[in-house]
Amino acid sequence: MIYCFGNSHASIFSGAPPCGNLVPKANQFKDGVGDACHPNPTHPYLQTVYLGGALSYNFTTKYLPNVYHWIRRLGAQKDRDVLLFCVGEIDCRWHLPKKSDLQNIKSEDVVKECIDRFFESFKILKSEGWRIVVCGTQPTTTLPGLGIEDIEDKRYNGEPRWGDCDFRNGICLTWNTYMKKLCDENGVSFISIYDRLVDENNITKQEYFKDYCHIIYDKCFPMFLDELKRVGVI
């Protein structure tokens, strides 16, 4: 089994809402530890496990305990199962561009600080004998950025994004480049469909998105299958 840990974006692997509709929606925030979706009905070796609204910066202290909770509850085994992590989109869409902009810090520096903290979880799990796959972030949509005052406006329904698409996607590209570097250096598998979702100018192809941030299962899941095959876990 490949257990796909993350926030709502990890739903792409089970085909669950919001990315797909193959299995019922699970409660992402249930009991403070999240919830597990049904396995993907056409690829039953893939199962999404929600950890809550997982962010990368504090992942090791706040969400790694939830990973261990689900490892025990699902009976995952090191000799047969894979732990896949799909976290980072929210960071790259809102928290990191906002921090870079408001605190006048180079985007490369805020990305590296965040990933260095996040990657500690993978080092811990790998040292324990787990096979780890890290999913790179996707690009952000072309929707305009919102200011702090806009986020409280109910018209936006809690859809935070900071800066324009070009700025945000620059952070996404830095994220994937640095994350892949660390994965390569530490023997961790890295997958990404980012390059297939942007044009030659690093601007997002909106036809792959169903809303302000979630990709469409039918269009994007086959790309992830290609990546999982490439790194040899299926």
Short mmCIF file of C-alpha atoms in Angstrom, two decimals:
data_model
loop_
_atom_site.label_atom_id
_atom_site.label_comp_id
_atom_site.label_asym_id
_atom_site.label_seq_id
_atom_site.Cartn_x
_atom_site.Cartn_y
_atom_site.Cartn_z
CA MET A 1 0.00 0.00 0.00
CA ILE A 2 1.07 3.59 -0.69
CA TYR A 3 -0.31 5.78 2.09
CA CYS A 4 -0.63 9.35 0.81
CA PHE A 5 -0.40 11.76 3.73
CA GLY A 6 -1.29 15.43 3.48
CA ASN A 7 -4.02 18.03 3.35
CA SER A 8 -6.87 18.33 0.83
CA HIS A 9 -4.43 18.12 -2.10
CA ALA A 10 -3.59 14.54 -1.18
CA SER A 11 -7.14 13.64 -2.25
CA ILE A 12 -5.81 13.31 -5.82
CA PHE A 13 -4.40 9.87 -4.96
CA SER A 14 -7.62 8.28 -3.65
CA GLY A 15 -9.79 10.16 -6.12
CA ALA A 16 -11.66 11.75 -3.21
CA PRO A 17 -13.24 15.21 -3.09
CA PRO A 18 -12.23 17.93 -3.69
CA CYS A 19 -10.02 16.63 -6.54
CA GLY A 20 -12.23 13.72 -7.58
CA ASN A 21 -15.44 11.86 -6.80
CA LEU A 22 -14.45 8.21 -6.87
CA VAL A 23 -14.76 7.71 -3.11
CA PRO A 24 -16.71 9.55 -0.38
CA LYS A 25 -15.32 12.67 1.16
CA ALA A 26 -13.42 12.12 4.41
CA ASN A 27 -13.23 14.56 7.32
CA GLN A 28 -9.87 16.27 6.95
CA PHE A 29 -9.95 17.68 10.49
CA LYS A 30 -11.58 14.78 12.39
CA ASP A 31 -10.58 14.47 16.05
CA GLY A 32 -7.46 16.57 15.50
CA VAL A 33 -5.71 13.76 13.62
CA GLY A 34 -7.57 13.81 10.29
CA ASP A 35 -9.16 10.85 8.56
CA ALA A 36 -8.42 8.16 6.00
CA CYS A 37 -10.22 8.00 2.66
CA HIS A 38 -11.23 4.74 1.05
CA PRO A 39 -8.49 3.36 -1.21
CA ASN A 40 -8.66 4.38 -4.85
CA PRO A 41 -11.17 1.92 -6.40
CA THR A 42 -9.24 1.56 -9.66
CA HIS A 43 -5.80 1.62 -8.02
CA PRO A 44 -6.45 0.05 -4.59
CA TYR A 45 -2.81 0.30 -3.50
CA LEU A 46 -3.28 4.08 -3.10
CA GLN A 47 -4.97 5.51 -0.02
CA THR A 48 -5.18 9.15 1.03
CA VAL A 49 -4.74 9.91 4.73
CA TYR A 50 -5.64 13.43 5.84
CA LEU A 51 -3.58 15.00 8.61
CA GLY A 52 -5.65 18.17 8.92
CA GLY A 53 -4.72 21.47 7.26
CA ALA A 54 -1.11 20.39 7.19
CA LEU A 55 1.54 23.04 6.64
CA SER A 56 5.22 22.42 6.04
CA TYR A 57 6.86 24.90 8.41
CA ASN A 58 5.66 23.19 11.61
CA PHE A 59 5.07 19.73 10.14
CA THR A 60 7.61 17.86 12.25
CA THR A 61 6.28 19.14 15.56
CA LYS A 62 2.57 19.33 14.76
CA TYR A 63 1.76 16.73 12.09
CA LEU A 64 4.41 14.01 12.32
CA PRO A 65 2.70 12.67 15.48
CA ASN A 66 -0.46 12.27 13.36
CA VAL A 67 1.55 10.30 10.81
CA TYR A 68 2.58 7.86 13.53
CA HIS A 69 -1.04 7.65 14.71
CA TRP A 70 -2.13 6.53 11.25
CA ILE A 71 0.83 4.20 10.74
CA ARG A 72 -0.29 2.33 13.85
CA ARG A 73 -4.00 2.51 13.09
CA LEU A 74 -3.65 1.31 9.50
CA GLY A 75 -1.10 -1.34 10.35
CA ALA A 76 1.49 -0.04 7.89
CA GLN A 77 4.60 -2.18 7.53
CA LYS A 78 8.08 -1.00 6.59
CA ASP A 79 8.83 -4.04 4.47
CA ARG A 80 5.81 -3.65 2.19
CA ASP A 81 4.32 -0.13 2.41
CA VAL A 82 5.33 3.33 1.17
CA LEU A 83 4.70 6.69 2.87
CA LEU A 84 3.98 9.47 0.37
CA PHE A 85 3.71 13.10 1.44
CA CYS A 86 1.73 15.77 -0.40
CA VAL A 87 2.18 19.03 1.53
CA GLY A 88 3.39 22.46 0.45
CA GLU A 89 0.76 24.01 -1.81
CA ILE A 90 -0.75 26.15 0.94
CA ASP A 91 2.71 27.32 1.99
CA CYS A 92 3.61 28.37 -1.57
CA ARG A 93 0.26 30.02 -2.29
CA TRP A 94 -0.01 32.08 0.87
CA HIS A 95 2.40 31.81 3.78
CA LEU A 96 5.78 31.96 2.02
CA PRO A 97 5.02 34.73 -0.52
CA LYS A 98 3.37 36.74 2.24
CA LYS A 99 6.39 36.33 4.54
CA SER A 100 8.83 37.19 1.77
CA ASP A 101 6.86 40.29 0.79
CA LEU A 102 6.00 41.72 4.20
CA GLN A 103 9.34 40.97 5.85
CA ASN A 104 11.45 41.83 2.79
CA ILE A 105 13.19 38.45 2.76
CA LYS A 106 14.40 36.79 -0.42
CA SER A 107 11.92 34.18 -1.55
CA GLU A 108 14.72 31.63 -1.87
CA ASP A 109 15.55 32.10 1.81
CA VAL A 110 11.99 31.67 3.10
CA VAL A 111 11.56 28.55 0.96
CA LYS A 112 14.79 26.95 2.16
CA GLU A 113 14.05 27.68 5.81
CA CYS A 114 10.61 26.10 5.48
CA ILE A 115 11.80 23.01 3.61
CA ASP A 116 14.75 22.45 5.95
CA ARG A 117 12.30 22.26 8.85
CA PHE A 118 9.85 20.08 6.91
CA PHE A 119 12.54 17.69 5.71
CA GLU A 120 13.47 16.72 9.26
CA SER A 121 10.36 14.51 9.25
CA PHE A 122 11.59 12.58 6.24
CA LYS A 123 15.03 12.10 7.76
CA ILE A 124 13.44 10.69 10.90
CA LEU A 125 11.13 8.32 9.03
CA LYS A 126 13.86 7.17 6.66
CA SER A 127 16.21 6.47 9.57
CA GLU A 128 13.51 4.19 10.95
CA GLY A 129 13.45 2.19 7.72
CA TRP A 130 10.43 3.65 5.88
CA ARG A 131 10.37 4.10 2.10
CA ILE A 132 9.49 7.77 1.54
CA VAL A 133 8.10 9.54 -1.52
CA VAL A 134 7.77 13.33 -1.51
CA CYS A 135 5.38 15.02 -3.90
CA GLY A 136 6.48 18.42 -5.18
CA THR A 137 4.09 21.33 -5.03
CA GLN A 138 1.76 22.18 -7.90
CA PRO A 139 1.60 25.68 -9.42
CA THR A 140 -0.92 28.23 -8.17
CA THR A 141 -3.86 29.45 -10.21
CA THR A 142 -3.82 32.70 -12.16
CA LEU A 143 -6.30 34.34 -9.78
CA PRO A 144 -5.05 37.69 -8.43
CA GLY A 145 -3.53 37.96 -4.98
CA LEU A 146 -5.51 39.13 -1.99
CA GLY A 147 -4.50 41.55 0.72
CA ILE A 148 -4.97 40.83 4.40
CA GLU A 149 -8.14 42.93 4.42
CA ASP A 150 -9.60 40.84 1.58
CA ILE A 151 -9.22 37.51 3.37
CA GLU A 152 -11.87 38.52 5.89
CA ASP A 153 -14.30 39.37 3.07
CA LYS A 154 -16.83 36.52 2.87
CA ARG A 155 -16.93 36.86 -0.91
CA TYR A 156 -13.58 35.07 -1.08
CA ASN A 157 -14.74 32.10 1.05
CA GLY A 158 -11.38 31.61 2.72
CA GLU A 159 -9.30 31.30 -0.45
CA PRO A 160 -6.04 33.01 0.56
CA ARG A 161 -3.36 33.74 -2.03
CA TRP A 162 -0.58 36.31 -1.83
CA GLY A 163 0.92 38.09 -4.82
CA ASP A 164 0.30 37.41 -8.49
CA CYS A 165 0.68 34.07 -10.24
CA ASP A 166 4.16 34.89 -11.51
CA PHE A 167 5.44 35.62 -7.99
CA ARG A 168 3.75 32.61 -6.41
CA ASN A 169 4.87 30.23 -9.15
CA GLY A 170 8.43 31.49 -8.78
CA ILE A 171 8.24 30.35 -5.17
CA CYS A 172 6.73 27.02 -6.27
CA LEU A 173 9.58 26.47 -8.71
CA THR A 174 12.16 27.27 -6.02
CA TRP A 175 10.34 24.90 -3.68
CA ASN A 176 10.47 21.98 -6.10
CA THR A 177 14.08 22.60 -7.08
CA TYR A 178 15.31 22.68 -3.48
CA MET A 179 13.09 19.84 -2.32
CA LYS A 180 14.34 17.61 -5.14
CA LYS A 181 17.92 18.49 -4.23
CA LEU A 182 17.42 17.39 -0.63
CA CYS A 183 15.59 14.25 -1.71
CA ASP A 184 18.42 13.30 -4.09
CA GLU A 185 21.02 13.90 -1.38
CA ASN A 186 19.15 11.80 1.17
CA GLY A 187 17.94 8.88 -0.92
CA VAL A 188 14.29 9.95 -0.87
CA SER A 189 12.08 9.63 -3.97
CA PHE A 190 10.71 12.88 -5.41
CA ILE A 191 7.75 13.13 -7.80
CA SER A 192 6.29 16.16 -9.54
CA ILE A 193 3.87 17.00 -12.35
CA TYR A 194 4.57 20.74 -12.05
CA ASP A 195 6.16 21.15 -15.49
CA ARG A 196 3.06 19.71 -17.15
CA LEU A 197 0.78 22.25 -15.48
CA VAL A 198 2.58 25.46 -16.56
CA ASP A 199 3.45 27.06 -19.89
CA GLU A 200 6.86 28.15 -21.14
CA ASN A 201 6.61 31.32 -19.02
CA ASN A 202 5.87 29.41 -15.80
CA ILE A 203 2.24 30.56 -15.85
CA THR A 204 -0.38 28.03 -14.81
CA LYS A 205 -2.58 26.22 -17.32
CA GLN A 206 -5.99 26.82 -15.77
CA GLU A 207 -7.65 23.92 -17.58
CA TYR A 208 -6.14 21.53 -15.03
CA PHE A 209 -7.83 23.24 -12.05
CA LYS A 210 -11.37 22.85 -10.76
CA ASP A 211 -11.31 25.78 -8.32
CA TYR A 212 -8.94 28.32 -6.78
CA CYS A 213 -6.32 25.70 -5.87
CA HIS A 214 -7.36 22.07 -6.48
CA ILE A 215 -6.41 20.09 -9.58
CA ILE A 216 -8.81 17.87 -11.53
CA TYR A 217 -8.47 14.15 -10.86
CA ASP A 218 -9.34 12.92 -14.35
CA LYS A 219 -6.73 15.16 -15.97
CA CYS A 220 -3.93 14.98 -13.42
CA PHE A 221 -4.05 11.56 -11.79
CA PRO A 222 -2.60 9.79 -14.87
CA MET A 223 0.39 12.12 -14.63
CA PHE A 224 0.99 11.04 -11.05
CA LEU A 225 0.78 7.40 -12.07
CA ASP A 226 3.59 8.07 -14.54
CA GLU A 227 5.66 9.59 -11.74
CA LEU A 228 5.01 6.73 -9.32
CA LYS A 229 6.10 4.29 -12.00
CA ARG A 230 9.20 6.37 -12.70
CA VAL A 231 10.39 6.14 -9.09
CA GLY A 232 9.56 2.43 -8.93
CA VAL A 233 6.86 2.25 -6.27
CA ILE A 234 4.22 0.80 -8.62
#
